């Protein structure tokens, strides 16, 4: 059993399991699935400033904080007890392409040449980690939610803004992966 948990699950198992969270949340308590709103709840609970965006009854949404904590705890358990010691499997073509950018270490989940403290001090690392993190946060706030909230919850509720946001997320992802990322990796 432990070996099954250590292997990557196919899309046709993990996808429906993620998709089933939507009706479960709706049936249990008429709750919406989404992760980005939890940051607002944390800020409302911890920041006593007089900011109108954080003035609401965050305690009604405390279930979301437990949900996010459960995701975090599941990630910690998976990393320490269920991690696969083998290198991440990628195609030979992608491996050769990454090697042209100097990315050869595949010993962890993320390449150390891109995601490490040493990498952060380079222009490429700063753009990938700091600028990328800012853009993700800004885009999440601007779109009124994250990809999981819009793509999983919003589309399943037939919300037009979520469909538009998800299409924009996909177009932006394709544009970034195929046009901008190769330029950043070559820095």
CSV table of C-alpha atoms in Angstrom, one decimal:
chain,number,residue,atom,x,y,z
A,1,UNK,CA,0.0,0.0,0.0
A,2,UNK,CA,2.8,2.4,0.9
A,3,UNK,CA,4.3,1.9,-2.6
A,4,UNK,CA,1.1,2.9,-4.2
A,5,UNK,CA,1.0,6.1,-2.2
A,6,UNK,CA,4.6,6.9,-3.2
A,7,UNK,CA,4.0,6.8,-6.9
A,8,UNK,CA,2.3,9.6,-8.8
A,9,UNK,CA,-1.4,9.1,-9.2
A,10,UNK,CA,-2.8,9.2,-12.8
A,11,UNK,CA,-5.1,12.1,-13.7
A,12,UNK,CA,-8.1,9.8,-13.9
A,13,UNK,CA,-7.8,9.1,-10.2
A,14,UNK,CA,-6.6,12.4,-8.7
A,15,UNK,CA,-8.7,14.6,-11.0
A,16,UNK,CA,-12.1,13.2,-9.9
A,17,UNK,CA,-11.0,13.2,-6.3
A,18,UNK,CA,-10.2,16.9,-6.5
A,19,UNK,CA,-13.5,17.5,-8.4
A,20,UNK,CA,-15.5,15.7,-5.7
A,21,UNK,CA,-14.4,18.3,-3.2
A,22,UNK,CA,-16.8,20.8,-4.9
A,23,UNK,CA,-20.1,18.9,-4.3
A,24,UNK,CA,-18.9,17.7,-0.8
A,25,UNK,CA,-18.3,21.3,0.3
A,26,UNK,CA,-21.5,22.5,-1.2
A,27,UNK,CA,-23.5,19.6,0.4
A,28,UNK,CA,-21.9,19.8,3.8
A,29,UNK,CA,-22.2,23.5,4.4
A,30,UNK,CA,-22.8,25.5,1.2
A,31,UNK,CA,-19.0,26.4,1.1
A,32,UNK,CA,-16.9,27.4,-1.9
A,33,UNK,CA,-13.6,25.7,-2.7
A,34,UNK,CA,-10.7,28.1,-3.0
A,35,UNK,CA,-7.4,28.7,-1.4
A,36,UNK,CA,-6.5,32.4,-2.0
A,37,UNK,CA,-9.2,33.7,0.3
A,38,UNK,CA,-7.5,32.1,3.3
A,39,UNK,CA,-4.7,34.7,3.2
A,40,UNK,CA,-7.4,37.4,3.6
A,41,UNK,CA,-8.8,35.5,6.6
A,42,UNK,CA,-5.4,35.3,8.2
A,43,UNK,CA,-4.7,39.0,7.7
A,44,UNK,CA,-8.1,39.9,9.1
A,45,UNK,CA,-7.4,37.8,12.2
A,46,UNK,CA,-3.9,39.0,12.7
A,47,UNK,CA,-3.8,42.7,11.6
A,48,UNK,CA,-5.7,45.0,13.9
A,49,UNK,CA,-5.3,47.9,11.5
A,50,UNK,CA,-8.3,49.9,10.3
A,51,UNK,CA,-8.4,48.6,6.8
A,52,UNK,CA,-11.8,48.2,5.3
A,53,UNK,CA,-10.9,45.1,3.2
A,54,UNK,CA,-10.1,43.2,6.4
A,55,UNK,CA,-13.2,44.4,8.3
A,56,UNK,CA,-15.6,41.4,8.1
A,57,UNK,CA,-16.4,38.4,10.3
A,58,UNK,CA,-13.5,36.1,9.4
A,59,UNK,CA,-14.6,33.6,12.0
A,60,UNK,CA,-17.5,32.5,9.8
A,61,UNK,CA,-14.8,31.4,7.3
A,62,UNK,CA,-12.5,29.7,9.8
A,63,UNK,CA,-13.3,26.4,8.1
A,64,UNK,CA,-11.2,27.6,5.2
A,65,UNK,CA,-8.2,28.0,7.5
A,66,UNK,CA,-8.6,24.4,8.7
A,67,UNK,CA,-8.9,23.3,5.1
A,68,UNK,CA,-5.7,25.1,4.1
A,69,UNK,CA,-3.9,23.8,7.2
A,70,UNK,CA,-5.0,20.3,6.2
A,71,UNK,CA,-3.5,20.8,2.7
A,72,UNK,CA,-0.2,22.0,4.4
A,73,UNK,CA,-0.2,19.1,6.8
A,74,UNK,CA,-0.8,16.6,4.0
A,75,UNK,CA,2.1,18.1,2.1
A,76,UNK,CA,4.4,17.8,5.1
A,77,UNK,CA,3.3,14.2,5.7
A,78,UNK,CA,3.8,13.3,2.0
A,79,UNK,CA,7.2,15.0,1.9
A,80,UNK,CA,8.6,13.3,5.0
A,81,UNK,CA,6.9,9.9,4.9
A,82,UNK,CA,5.7,9.2,1.3
A,83,UNK,CA,8.4,10.9,-0.9
A,84,UNK,CA,9.7,8.9,-3.8
A,85,UNK,CA,13.5,8.8,-3.6
A,86,UNK,CA,13.9,8.5,-7.3
A,87,UNK,CA,14.6,11.6,-9.5
A,88,UNK,CA,11.6,13.2,-11.1
A,89,UNK,CA,10.9,11.5,-14.4
A,90,UNK,CA,10.8,13.8,-17.4
A,91,UNK,CA,11.2,13.1,-21.1
A,92,UNK,CA,14.7,12.9,-22.7
A,93,UNK,CA,13.8,15.9,-24.9
A,94,UNK,CA,12.8,18.1,-22.0
A,95,UNK,CA,15.9,17.0,-20.1
A,96,UNK,CA,18.1,18.0,-23.0
A,97,UNK,CA,16.3,21.3,-23.4
A,98,UNK,CA,16.8,22.1,-19.7
A,99,UNK,CA,20.5,21.2,-19.9
A,100,UNK,CA,20.9,23.9,-22.5
A,101,UNK,CA,19.8,26.4,-19.8
A,102,UNK,CA,22.2,24.9,-17.2
A,103,UNK,CA,19.5,23.0,-15.3
A,104,UNK,CA,20.7,19.5,-14.7
A,105,UNK,CA,20.0,18.7,-11.0
A,106,UNK,CA,16.8,16.7,-10.9
A,107,UNK,CA,17.4,15.2,-7.5
A,108,UNK,CA,14.4,17.0,-5.8
A,109,UNK,CA,11.0,18.1,-6.8
A,110,UNK,CA,12.3,21.4,-8.1
A,111,UNK,CA,15.6,22.2,-9.8
A,112,UNK,CA,18.1,23.7,-7.3
A,113,UNK,CA,19.5,25.9,-10.2
A,114,UNK,CA,16.2,27.7,-10.1
A,115,UNK,CA,14.7,27.4,-6.6
A,116,UNK,CA,17.4,27.9,-3.9
A,117,UNK,CA,18.8,30.7,-1.8
A,118,UNK,CA,21.8,30.9,-4.1
A,119,UNK,CA,19.6,31.1,-7.1
A,120,UNK,CA,17.6,33.9,-5.5
A,121,UNK,CA,20.7,36.2,-5.6
A,122,UNK,CA,20.9,35.9,-9.4
A,123,UNK,CA,18.8,37.9,-11.9
A,124,UNK,CA,17.2,34.7,-13.2
A,125,UNK,CA,16.3,33.5,-9.7
A,126,UNK,CA,15.0,36.9,-8.6
A,127,UNK,CA,12.7,37.1,-11.6
A,128,UNK,CA,11.5,33.5,-11.2
A,129,UNK,CA,10.9,33.7,-7.4
A,130,UNK,CA,10.2,37.3,-6.4
A,131,UNK,CA,8.7,38.8,-9.6
A,132,UNK,CA,6.8,35.6,-10.3
A,133,UNK,CA,5.5,35.4,-6.8
A,134,UNK,CA,4.3,39.1,-7.0
A,135,UNK,CA,2.6,38.5,-10.3
A,136,UNK,CA,0.8,35.4,-9.0
A,137,UNK,CA,-0.4,37.3,-5.9
A,138,UNK,CA,-1.4,40.4,-8.0
A,139,UNK,CA,-3.2,38.2,-10.6
A,140,UNK,CA,-5.0,36.3,-7.9
A,141,UNK,CA,-6.3,39.5,-6.3
A,142,UNK,CA,-7.1,41.1,-9.6
A,143,UNK,CA,-9.0,38.1,-10.8
A,144,UNK,CA,-10.9,37.7,-7.6
A,145,UNK,CA,-9.5,34.2,-6.9
A,146,UNK,CA,-6.9,31.6,-7.7
A,147,UNK,CA,-6.9,29.0,-10.4
A,148,UNK,CA,-8.4,26.3,-8.1
A,149,UNK,CA,-11.2,28.6,-7.1
A,150,UNK,CA,-12.1,29.7,-10.6
A,151,UNK,CA,-11.4,26.5,-12.6
A,152,UNK,CA,-12.7,24.0,-10.1
A,153,UNK,CA,-15.4,25.7,-8.2
A,154,UNK,CA,-16.4,28.6,-10.4
A,155,UNK,CA,-16.8,26.7,-13.7
A,156,UNK,CA,-18.7,23.9,-11.9
A,157,UNK,CA,-21.1,26.5,-10.6
A,158,UNK,CA,-21.5,27.8,-14.2
A,159,UNK,CA,-20.1,31.3,-13.3
A,160,UNK,CA,-19.2,33.3,-16.4
A,161,UNK,CA,-16.4,35.3,-14.7
A,162,UNK,CA,-14.7,32.1,-13.7
A,163,UNK,CA,-14.8,30.8,-17.2
A,164,UNK,CA,-13.3,34.0,-18.5
A,165,UNK,CA,-10.6,34.0,-15.7
A,166,UNK,CA,-9.7,30.3,-16.4
A,167,UNK,CA,-9.4,31.0,-20.1
A,168,UNK,CA,-7.1,34.0,-19.3
A,169,UNK,CA,-5.1,31.8,-16.9
A,170,UNK,CA,-4.6,29.2,-19.6
A,171,UNK,CA,-3.6,31.8,-22.3
A,172,UNK,CA,-1.2,33.4,-19.9
A,173,UNK,CA,0.3,30.1,-19.0
A,174,UNK,CA,0.9,29.1,-22.6
A,175,UNK,CA,2.3,32.5,-23.4
A,176,UNK,CA,4.6,32.4,-20.4
A,177,UNK,CA,5.8,28.8,-20.9
A,178,UNK,CA,6.5,29.1,-24.6
A,179,UNK,CA,7.6,32.7,-25.1
A,180,UNK,CA,8.8,34.4,-21.8
A,181,UNK,CA,10.2,31.5,-19.8
A,182,UNK,CA,12.8,30.4,-22.4
A,183,UNK,CA,14.1,34.0,-22.4
A,184,UNK,CA,14.3,34.1,-18.5
A,185,UNK,CA,16.0,30.7,-18.3
A,186,UNK,CA,18.7,31.9,-20.8
A,187,UNK,CA,19.7,34.7,-18.4
